[in-house]
Coordinates of C-alpha atoms and ligand atoms in Angstrom, one line a residue:
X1 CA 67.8 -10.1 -36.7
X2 CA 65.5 -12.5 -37.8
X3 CA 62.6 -14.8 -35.3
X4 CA 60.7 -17.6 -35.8
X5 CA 56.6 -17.5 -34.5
X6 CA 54.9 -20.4 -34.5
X7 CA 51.0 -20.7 -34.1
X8 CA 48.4 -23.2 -34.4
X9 CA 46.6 -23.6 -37.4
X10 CA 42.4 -24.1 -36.8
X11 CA 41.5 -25.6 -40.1
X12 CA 37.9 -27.0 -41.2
X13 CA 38.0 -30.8 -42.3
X14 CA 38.0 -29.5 -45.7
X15 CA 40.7 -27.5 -45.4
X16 CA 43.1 -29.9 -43.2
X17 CA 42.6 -32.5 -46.7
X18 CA 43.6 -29.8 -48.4
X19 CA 46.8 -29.1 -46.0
X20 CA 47.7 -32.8 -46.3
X21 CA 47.3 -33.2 -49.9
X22 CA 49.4 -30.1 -50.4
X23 CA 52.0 -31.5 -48.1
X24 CA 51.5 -34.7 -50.3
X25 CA 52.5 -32.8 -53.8
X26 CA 55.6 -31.2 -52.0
X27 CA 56.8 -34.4 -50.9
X28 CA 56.5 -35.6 -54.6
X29 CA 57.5 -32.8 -55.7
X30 CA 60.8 -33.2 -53.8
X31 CA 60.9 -36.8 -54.8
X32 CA 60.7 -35.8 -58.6
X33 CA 63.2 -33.0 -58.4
X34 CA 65.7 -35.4 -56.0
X35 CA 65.2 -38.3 -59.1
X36 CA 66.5 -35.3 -62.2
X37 CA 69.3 -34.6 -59.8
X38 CA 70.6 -37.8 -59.2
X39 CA 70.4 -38.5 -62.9
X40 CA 72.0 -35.8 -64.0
X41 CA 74.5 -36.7 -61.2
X42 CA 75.1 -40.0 -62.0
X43 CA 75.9 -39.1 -65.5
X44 CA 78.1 -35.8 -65.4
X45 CA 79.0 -35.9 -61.8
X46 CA 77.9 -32.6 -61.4
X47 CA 74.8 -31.3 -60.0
X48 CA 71.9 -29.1 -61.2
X49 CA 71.6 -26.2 -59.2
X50 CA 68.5 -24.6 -57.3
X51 CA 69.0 -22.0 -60.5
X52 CA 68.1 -25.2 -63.3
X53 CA 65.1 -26.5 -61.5
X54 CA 63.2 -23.5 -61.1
X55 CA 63.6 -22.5 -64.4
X56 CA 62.4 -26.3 -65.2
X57 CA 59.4 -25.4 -62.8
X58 CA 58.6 -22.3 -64.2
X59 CA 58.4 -24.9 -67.8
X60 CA 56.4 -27.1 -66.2
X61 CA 53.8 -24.7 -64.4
X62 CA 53.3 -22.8 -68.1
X63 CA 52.4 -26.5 -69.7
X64 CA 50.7 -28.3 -66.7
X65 CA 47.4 -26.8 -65.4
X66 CA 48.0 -28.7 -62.1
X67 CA 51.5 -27.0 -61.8
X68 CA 49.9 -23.8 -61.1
X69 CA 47.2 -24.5 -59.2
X70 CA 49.8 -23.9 -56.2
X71 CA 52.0 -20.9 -56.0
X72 CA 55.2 -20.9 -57.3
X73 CA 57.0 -19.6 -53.9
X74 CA 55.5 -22.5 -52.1
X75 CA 57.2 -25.2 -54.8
X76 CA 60.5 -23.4 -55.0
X77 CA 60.2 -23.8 -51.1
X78 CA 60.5 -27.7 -51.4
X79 CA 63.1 -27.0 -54.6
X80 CA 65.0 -25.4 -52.1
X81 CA 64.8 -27.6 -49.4
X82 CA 66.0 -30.3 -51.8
X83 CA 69.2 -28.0 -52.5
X84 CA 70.4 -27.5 -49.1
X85 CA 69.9 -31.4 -48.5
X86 CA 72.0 -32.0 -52.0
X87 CA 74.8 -29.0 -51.1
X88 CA 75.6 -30.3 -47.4
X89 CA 76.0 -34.0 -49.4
X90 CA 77.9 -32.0 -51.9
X91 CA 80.0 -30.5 -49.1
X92 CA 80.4 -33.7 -47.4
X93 CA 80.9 -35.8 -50.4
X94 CA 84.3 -34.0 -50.9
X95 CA 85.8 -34.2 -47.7
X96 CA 84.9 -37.8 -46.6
X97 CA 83.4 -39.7 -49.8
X98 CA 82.8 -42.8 -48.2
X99 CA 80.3 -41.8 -44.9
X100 CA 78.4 -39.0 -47.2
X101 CA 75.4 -40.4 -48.5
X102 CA 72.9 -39.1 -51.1
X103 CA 70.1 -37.0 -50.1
X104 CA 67.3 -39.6 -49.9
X105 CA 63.6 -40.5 -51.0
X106 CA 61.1 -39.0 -48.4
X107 CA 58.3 -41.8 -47.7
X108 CA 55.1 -40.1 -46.5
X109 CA 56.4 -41.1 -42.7
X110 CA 59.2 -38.8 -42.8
X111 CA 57.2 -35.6 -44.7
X112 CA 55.6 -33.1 -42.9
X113 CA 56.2 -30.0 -44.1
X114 CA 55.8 -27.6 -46.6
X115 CA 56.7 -23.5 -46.8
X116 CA 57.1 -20.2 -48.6
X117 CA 60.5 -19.6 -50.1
X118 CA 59.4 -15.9 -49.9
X119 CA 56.4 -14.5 -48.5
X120 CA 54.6 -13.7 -51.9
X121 CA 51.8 -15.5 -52.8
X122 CA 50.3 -15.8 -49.3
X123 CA 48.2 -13.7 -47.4
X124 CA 48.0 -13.3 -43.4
X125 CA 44.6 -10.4 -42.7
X126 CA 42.1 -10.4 -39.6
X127 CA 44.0 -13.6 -38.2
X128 CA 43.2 -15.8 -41.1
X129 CA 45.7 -17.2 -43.8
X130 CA 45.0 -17.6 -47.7
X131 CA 47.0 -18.3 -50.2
X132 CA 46.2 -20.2 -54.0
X133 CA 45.2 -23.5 -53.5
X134 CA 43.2 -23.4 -50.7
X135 CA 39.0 -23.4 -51.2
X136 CA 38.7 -20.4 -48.3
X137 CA 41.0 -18.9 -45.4
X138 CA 42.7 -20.8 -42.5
X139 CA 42.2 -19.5 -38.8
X140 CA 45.5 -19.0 -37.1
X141 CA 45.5 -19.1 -33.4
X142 CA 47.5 -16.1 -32.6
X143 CA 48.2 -17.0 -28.7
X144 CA 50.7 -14.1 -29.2
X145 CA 51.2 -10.9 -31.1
X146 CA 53.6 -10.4 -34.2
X147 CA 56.1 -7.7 -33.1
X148 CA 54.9 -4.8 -34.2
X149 CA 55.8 -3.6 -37.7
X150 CA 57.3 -6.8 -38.1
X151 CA 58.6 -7.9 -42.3
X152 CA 57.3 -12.1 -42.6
X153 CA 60.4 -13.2 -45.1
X154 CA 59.0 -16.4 -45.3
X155 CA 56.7 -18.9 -43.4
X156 CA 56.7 -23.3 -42.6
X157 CA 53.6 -25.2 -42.0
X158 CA 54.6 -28.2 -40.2
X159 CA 52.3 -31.2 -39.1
X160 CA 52.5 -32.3 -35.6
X161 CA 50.7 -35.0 -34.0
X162 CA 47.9 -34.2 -36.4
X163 CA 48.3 -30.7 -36.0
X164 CA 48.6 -27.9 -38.2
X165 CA 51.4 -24.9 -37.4
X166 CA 53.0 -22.3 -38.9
X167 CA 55.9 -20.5 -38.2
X168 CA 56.6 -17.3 -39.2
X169 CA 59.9 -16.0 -39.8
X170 CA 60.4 -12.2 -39.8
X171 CA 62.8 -9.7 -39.9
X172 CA 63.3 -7.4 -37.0
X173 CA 65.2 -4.4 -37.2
X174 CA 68.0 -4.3 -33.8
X175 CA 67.9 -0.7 -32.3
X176 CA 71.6 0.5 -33.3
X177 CA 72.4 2.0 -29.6
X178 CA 72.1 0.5 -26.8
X179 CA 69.9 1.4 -23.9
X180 CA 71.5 3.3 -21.3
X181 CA 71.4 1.3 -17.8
X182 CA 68.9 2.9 -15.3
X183 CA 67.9 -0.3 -13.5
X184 CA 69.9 -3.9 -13.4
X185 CA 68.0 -7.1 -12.1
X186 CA 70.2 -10.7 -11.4
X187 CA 68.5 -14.0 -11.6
X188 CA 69.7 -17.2 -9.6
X189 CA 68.5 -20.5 -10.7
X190 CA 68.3 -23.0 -8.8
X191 CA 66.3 -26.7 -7.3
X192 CA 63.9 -25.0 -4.5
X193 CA 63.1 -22.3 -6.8
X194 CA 63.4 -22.1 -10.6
X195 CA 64.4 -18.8 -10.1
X196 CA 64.8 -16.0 -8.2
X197 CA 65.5 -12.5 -9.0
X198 CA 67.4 -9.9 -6.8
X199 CA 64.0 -7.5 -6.6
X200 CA 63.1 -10.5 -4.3
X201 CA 60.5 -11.9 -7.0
X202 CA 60.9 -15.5 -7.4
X203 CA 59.4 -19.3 -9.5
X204 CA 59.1 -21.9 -8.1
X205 CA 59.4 -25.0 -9.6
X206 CA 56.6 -24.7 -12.4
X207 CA 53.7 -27.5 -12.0
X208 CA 52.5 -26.9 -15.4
X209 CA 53.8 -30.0 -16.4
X210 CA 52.2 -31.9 -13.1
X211 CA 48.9 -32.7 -14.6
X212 CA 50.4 -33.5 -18.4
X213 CA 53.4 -35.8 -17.0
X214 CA 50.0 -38.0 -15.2
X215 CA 48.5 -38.3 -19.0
X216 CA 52.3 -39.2 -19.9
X217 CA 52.1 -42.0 -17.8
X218 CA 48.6 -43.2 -18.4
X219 CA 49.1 -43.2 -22.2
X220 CA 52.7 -45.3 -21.9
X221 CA 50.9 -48.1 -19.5
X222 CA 47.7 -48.0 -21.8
X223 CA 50.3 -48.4 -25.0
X224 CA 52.1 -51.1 -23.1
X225 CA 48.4 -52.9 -23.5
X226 CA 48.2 -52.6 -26.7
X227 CA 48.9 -54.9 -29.7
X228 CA 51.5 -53.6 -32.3
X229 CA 50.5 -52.8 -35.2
X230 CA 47.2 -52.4 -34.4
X231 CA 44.9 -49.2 -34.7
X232 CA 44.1 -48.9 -31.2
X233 CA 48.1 -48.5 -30.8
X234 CA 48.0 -45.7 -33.3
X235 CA 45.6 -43.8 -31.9
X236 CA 46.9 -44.1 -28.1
X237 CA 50.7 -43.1 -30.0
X238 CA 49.0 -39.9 -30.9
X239 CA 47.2 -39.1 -27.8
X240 CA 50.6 -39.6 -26.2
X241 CA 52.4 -37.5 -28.6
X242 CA 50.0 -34.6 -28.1
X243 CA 50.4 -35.0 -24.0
X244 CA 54.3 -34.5 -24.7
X245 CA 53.6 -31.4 -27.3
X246 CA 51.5 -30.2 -24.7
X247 CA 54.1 -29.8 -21.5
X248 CA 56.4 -28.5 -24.2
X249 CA 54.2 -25.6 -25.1
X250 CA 52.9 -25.0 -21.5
X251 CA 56.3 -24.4 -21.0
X252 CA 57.4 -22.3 -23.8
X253 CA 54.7 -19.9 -23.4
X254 CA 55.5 -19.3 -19.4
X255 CA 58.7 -19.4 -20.1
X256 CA 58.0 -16.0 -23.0
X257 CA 55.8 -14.1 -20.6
X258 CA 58.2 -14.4 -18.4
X259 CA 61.1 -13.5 -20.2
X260 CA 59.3 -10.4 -21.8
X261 CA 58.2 -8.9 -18.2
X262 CA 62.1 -8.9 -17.5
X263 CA 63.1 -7.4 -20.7
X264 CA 60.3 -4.5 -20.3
X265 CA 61.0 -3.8 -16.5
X266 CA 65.5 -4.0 -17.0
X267 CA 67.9 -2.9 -18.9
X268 CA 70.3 -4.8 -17.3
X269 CA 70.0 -8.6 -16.6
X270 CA 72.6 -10.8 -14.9
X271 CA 72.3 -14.6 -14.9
X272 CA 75.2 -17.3 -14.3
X273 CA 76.8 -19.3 -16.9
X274 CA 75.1 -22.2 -17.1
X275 CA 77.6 -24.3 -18.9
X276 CA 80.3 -23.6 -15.9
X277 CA 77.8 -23.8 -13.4
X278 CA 76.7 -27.2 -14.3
X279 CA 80.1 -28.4 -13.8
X280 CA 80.3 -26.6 -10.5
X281 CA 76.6 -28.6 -9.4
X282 CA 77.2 -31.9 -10.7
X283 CA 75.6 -34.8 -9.1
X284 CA 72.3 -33.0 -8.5
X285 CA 69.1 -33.9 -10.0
X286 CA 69.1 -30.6 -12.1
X287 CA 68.7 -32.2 -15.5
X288 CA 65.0 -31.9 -15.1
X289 CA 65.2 -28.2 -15.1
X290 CA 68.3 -27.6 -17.5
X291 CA 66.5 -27.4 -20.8
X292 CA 64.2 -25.0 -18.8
X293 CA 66.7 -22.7 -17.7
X294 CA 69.0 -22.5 -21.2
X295 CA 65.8 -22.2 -23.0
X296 CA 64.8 -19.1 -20.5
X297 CA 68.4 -17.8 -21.1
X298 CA 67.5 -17.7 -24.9
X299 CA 64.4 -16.1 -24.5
X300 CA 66.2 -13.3 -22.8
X301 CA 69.0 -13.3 -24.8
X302 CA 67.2 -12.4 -28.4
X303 CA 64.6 -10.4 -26.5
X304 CA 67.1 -8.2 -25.1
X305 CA 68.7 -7.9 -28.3
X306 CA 65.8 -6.6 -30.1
X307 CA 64.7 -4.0 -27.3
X308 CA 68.5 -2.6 -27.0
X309 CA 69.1 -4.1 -23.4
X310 CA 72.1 -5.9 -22.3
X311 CA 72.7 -9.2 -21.0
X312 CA 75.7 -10.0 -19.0
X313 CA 77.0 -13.7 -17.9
X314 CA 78.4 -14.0 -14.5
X315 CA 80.8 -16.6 -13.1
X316 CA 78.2 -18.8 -11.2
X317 CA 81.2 -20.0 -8.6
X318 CA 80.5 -19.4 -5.2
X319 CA 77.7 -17.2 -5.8
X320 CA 75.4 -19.2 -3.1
X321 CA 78.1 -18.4 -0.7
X322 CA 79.3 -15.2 -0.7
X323 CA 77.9 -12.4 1.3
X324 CA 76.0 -9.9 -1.1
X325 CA 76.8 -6.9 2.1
X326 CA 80.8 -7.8 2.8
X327 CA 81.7 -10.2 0.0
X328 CA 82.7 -12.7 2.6
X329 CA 82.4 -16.4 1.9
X330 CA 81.5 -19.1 4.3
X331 CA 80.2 -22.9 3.0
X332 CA 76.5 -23.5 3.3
X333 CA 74.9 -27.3 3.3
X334 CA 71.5 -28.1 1.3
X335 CA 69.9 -27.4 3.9
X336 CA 70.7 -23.7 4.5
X337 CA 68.1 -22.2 3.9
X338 CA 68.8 -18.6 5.0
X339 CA 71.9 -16.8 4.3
X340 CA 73.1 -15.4 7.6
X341 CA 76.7 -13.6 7.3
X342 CA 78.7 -13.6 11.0
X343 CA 80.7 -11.0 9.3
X344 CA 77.9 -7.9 8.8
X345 CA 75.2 -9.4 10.1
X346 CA 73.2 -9.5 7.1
X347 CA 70.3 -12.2 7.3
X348 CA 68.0 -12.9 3.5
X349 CA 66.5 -15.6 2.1
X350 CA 69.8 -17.5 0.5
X351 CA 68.6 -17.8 -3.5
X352 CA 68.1 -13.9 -2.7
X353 CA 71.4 -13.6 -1.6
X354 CA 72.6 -15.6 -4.5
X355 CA 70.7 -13.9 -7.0
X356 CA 72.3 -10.4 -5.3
X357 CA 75.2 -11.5 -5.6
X358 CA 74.9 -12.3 -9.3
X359 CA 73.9 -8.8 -9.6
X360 CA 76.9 -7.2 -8.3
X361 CA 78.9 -9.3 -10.5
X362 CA 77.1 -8.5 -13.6
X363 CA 77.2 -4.4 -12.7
X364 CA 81.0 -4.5 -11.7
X365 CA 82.4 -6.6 -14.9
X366 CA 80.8 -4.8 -18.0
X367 CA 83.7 -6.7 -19.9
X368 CA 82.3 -9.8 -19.6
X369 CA 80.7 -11.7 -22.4
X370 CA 76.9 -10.2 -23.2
X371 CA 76.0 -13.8 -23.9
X372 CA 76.0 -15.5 -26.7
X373 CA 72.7 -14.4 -28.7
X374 CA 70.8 -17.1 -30.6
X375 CA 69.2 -15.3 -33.4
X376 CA 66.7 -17.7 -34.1
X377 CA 64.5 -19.0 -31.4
X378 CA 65.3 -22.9 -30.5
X379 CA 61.9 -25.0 -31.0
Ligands
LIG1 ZN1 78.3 -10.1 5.1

């Protein structure tokens, strides 16, 4: 199974020219190589193949001193980059000749990246980053562990908002049996409380995003003020961008400690279907918390796969209704907050009913689906 990890990068000024003007190369780089294919496209209708133009690179960085100044897995990164662009138009061109364009000319707008093919040619010690072409090593804010004996295949630095990441992807082996069951947990999501679990352990509606989503608005009046084109517009652009990058990692991070204290503690976790559920909920203002909850599913999802727990998707209808004691059903408004069965008596908070509920379901139908597991983790 294979996981992306993304930190920030802490570089000096020095070294954050140096990441640009690296980024800068690739993109030209990219340019160069895009310009030989198209040529050679034009006139044979054919195209070169990832195989030609690193055996051209390899030419070129034997000549040219400033070739290999870089390492060579970092420019067969952008090579390949270029290939996959040039194989989907490839793919597409066949089919529908008309709507498939060439790959095209990256300006400096739309380049941001650049990577390792292979993780050769870089080093990652004591939480610092070196490879060729940089003066010294790059701090890496490790916010959270690499899983342990974890393989890095390759790696991405991206710039965001006038930051430096990388992402890491490695290779983690999947335990081959499963954990037995010993101990289940179902979570029921929902408006009062982002969740709530059958232990009785709930979230409520997380307020990270409170004081960021008051920046948000600040920035968009203050950008409103501002002339366009003009530099005091740039700059408020990238404050604004940051506050959005911000609530997006708050968010993330919770949403990984969270998901890792259920994967240690179960070996069993229940949660609805979110995709039949939000046809069952319409109308409600849930929007605000759907990317929260499917991301949260994710976390769990590939988590659980990689520790050898289980997952199981429940039919979310009429889980807020039914009785978790008798099973019997009787309609609750809003405003119910308290689940109180006339049948057995049995009185709970009503998102811990639900989330009980969801519980029994996921224990009594081990045929269900185990969720469909993303193996890479959605950014
Ligand atoms: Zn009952």
């Amino acid at each position: 199974m294979f996981l992306t990890y993304k930190y920030l990068l802490l570089p000096t000024k020095r070294q954050r020219q140096e990441l640009d003007s690296i980024c800068e190369e690739q993109r030209q780089l990219y340019n160069g190589a895009l310009q030989e294919r198209n040529w050679v496209y034009e006139k044979t209708k054919k195209s070169l193949t990832l195989y030609d133009q690193c055996k051209s690179l390899t030419e070129w960085r034997n000549v040219d001193q400033e070739a290999s100044k870089l390492p060579s897995t970092l420019q067969r990164w952008t090579l390949r980059r270029l290939d996959n662009a040039f194989k989907a138009f490839m793919k597409g061109a066949k089919k529908d000749p008309e709507r498939w364009g060439k790959p095209r000319y990256r300006s400096a707008k739309r380049w941001h990246s650049f990577g390792f093919s292979e993780f050769s040619g870089i080093t990652l010690r004591d939480k610092r980053i070196k490879f060729k072409g940089l003066s010294s090593s790059i701090r890496v804010n490790f916010h959270r562990e690499l899983p342990k004996g974890a393989e890095i295949k390759s790696c991405v630095f991206t710039k965001i908002a006038n930051h430096w990441y990388v992402a890491f992807q490695i290779k983690v082996d999947i335990p081959e049996k499963l954990q037995s069951i010993k101990n289940a947990i179902g979570i029921d999501v929902g408006l009062n409380n982002f969740v709530f679990a059958s232990d009785g352990s709930s979230i409520p509606n997380p307020r990270f995003a409170r004081k960021a989503e008051k920046k948000i608005a600040e920035y968009n009046r203050r950008l409103a003020r501002c002339k366009k084109g003009s530099n005091r517009r740039k700059k408020v652009k990238l404050q604004l961008a940051k506050a959005h990058l911000d609530v997006k990692n708050a968010r993330r991070t919770f949403l990984h400690q969270w998901s890792r204290a259920l994967v240690d503690n179960y070996d069993l976790i229940c949660h609805e279907d979110l995709e039949v559920a939000n046809m069952a909920k319409s109308n409600m203002a849930k929007s605000i918390y759907d990317a929260g909850w499917s991301t949260l599913f994710q976390f769990i999802a590939y988590k659980a796969e990689g520790a050898g727990k289980h997952v199981r998707v429940v039919d979310p209808r009429f889980t807020s209704q039914e009785c978790p004691g008798c099973g019997v059903r009787r309609r609750k408004s809003l405003a119910d907050r308290i689940h109180k069965c006339e049948s057995c008596g049995l009185e709970m908070d009503r998102d811990h009913a639900a989330a009980q509920v969801i519980l029994s379901r996921g224990v009594v139908t081990p045929g269900h689906a185990a969720g469909n597991v993303g193996l890479e983790i959605p950014n």
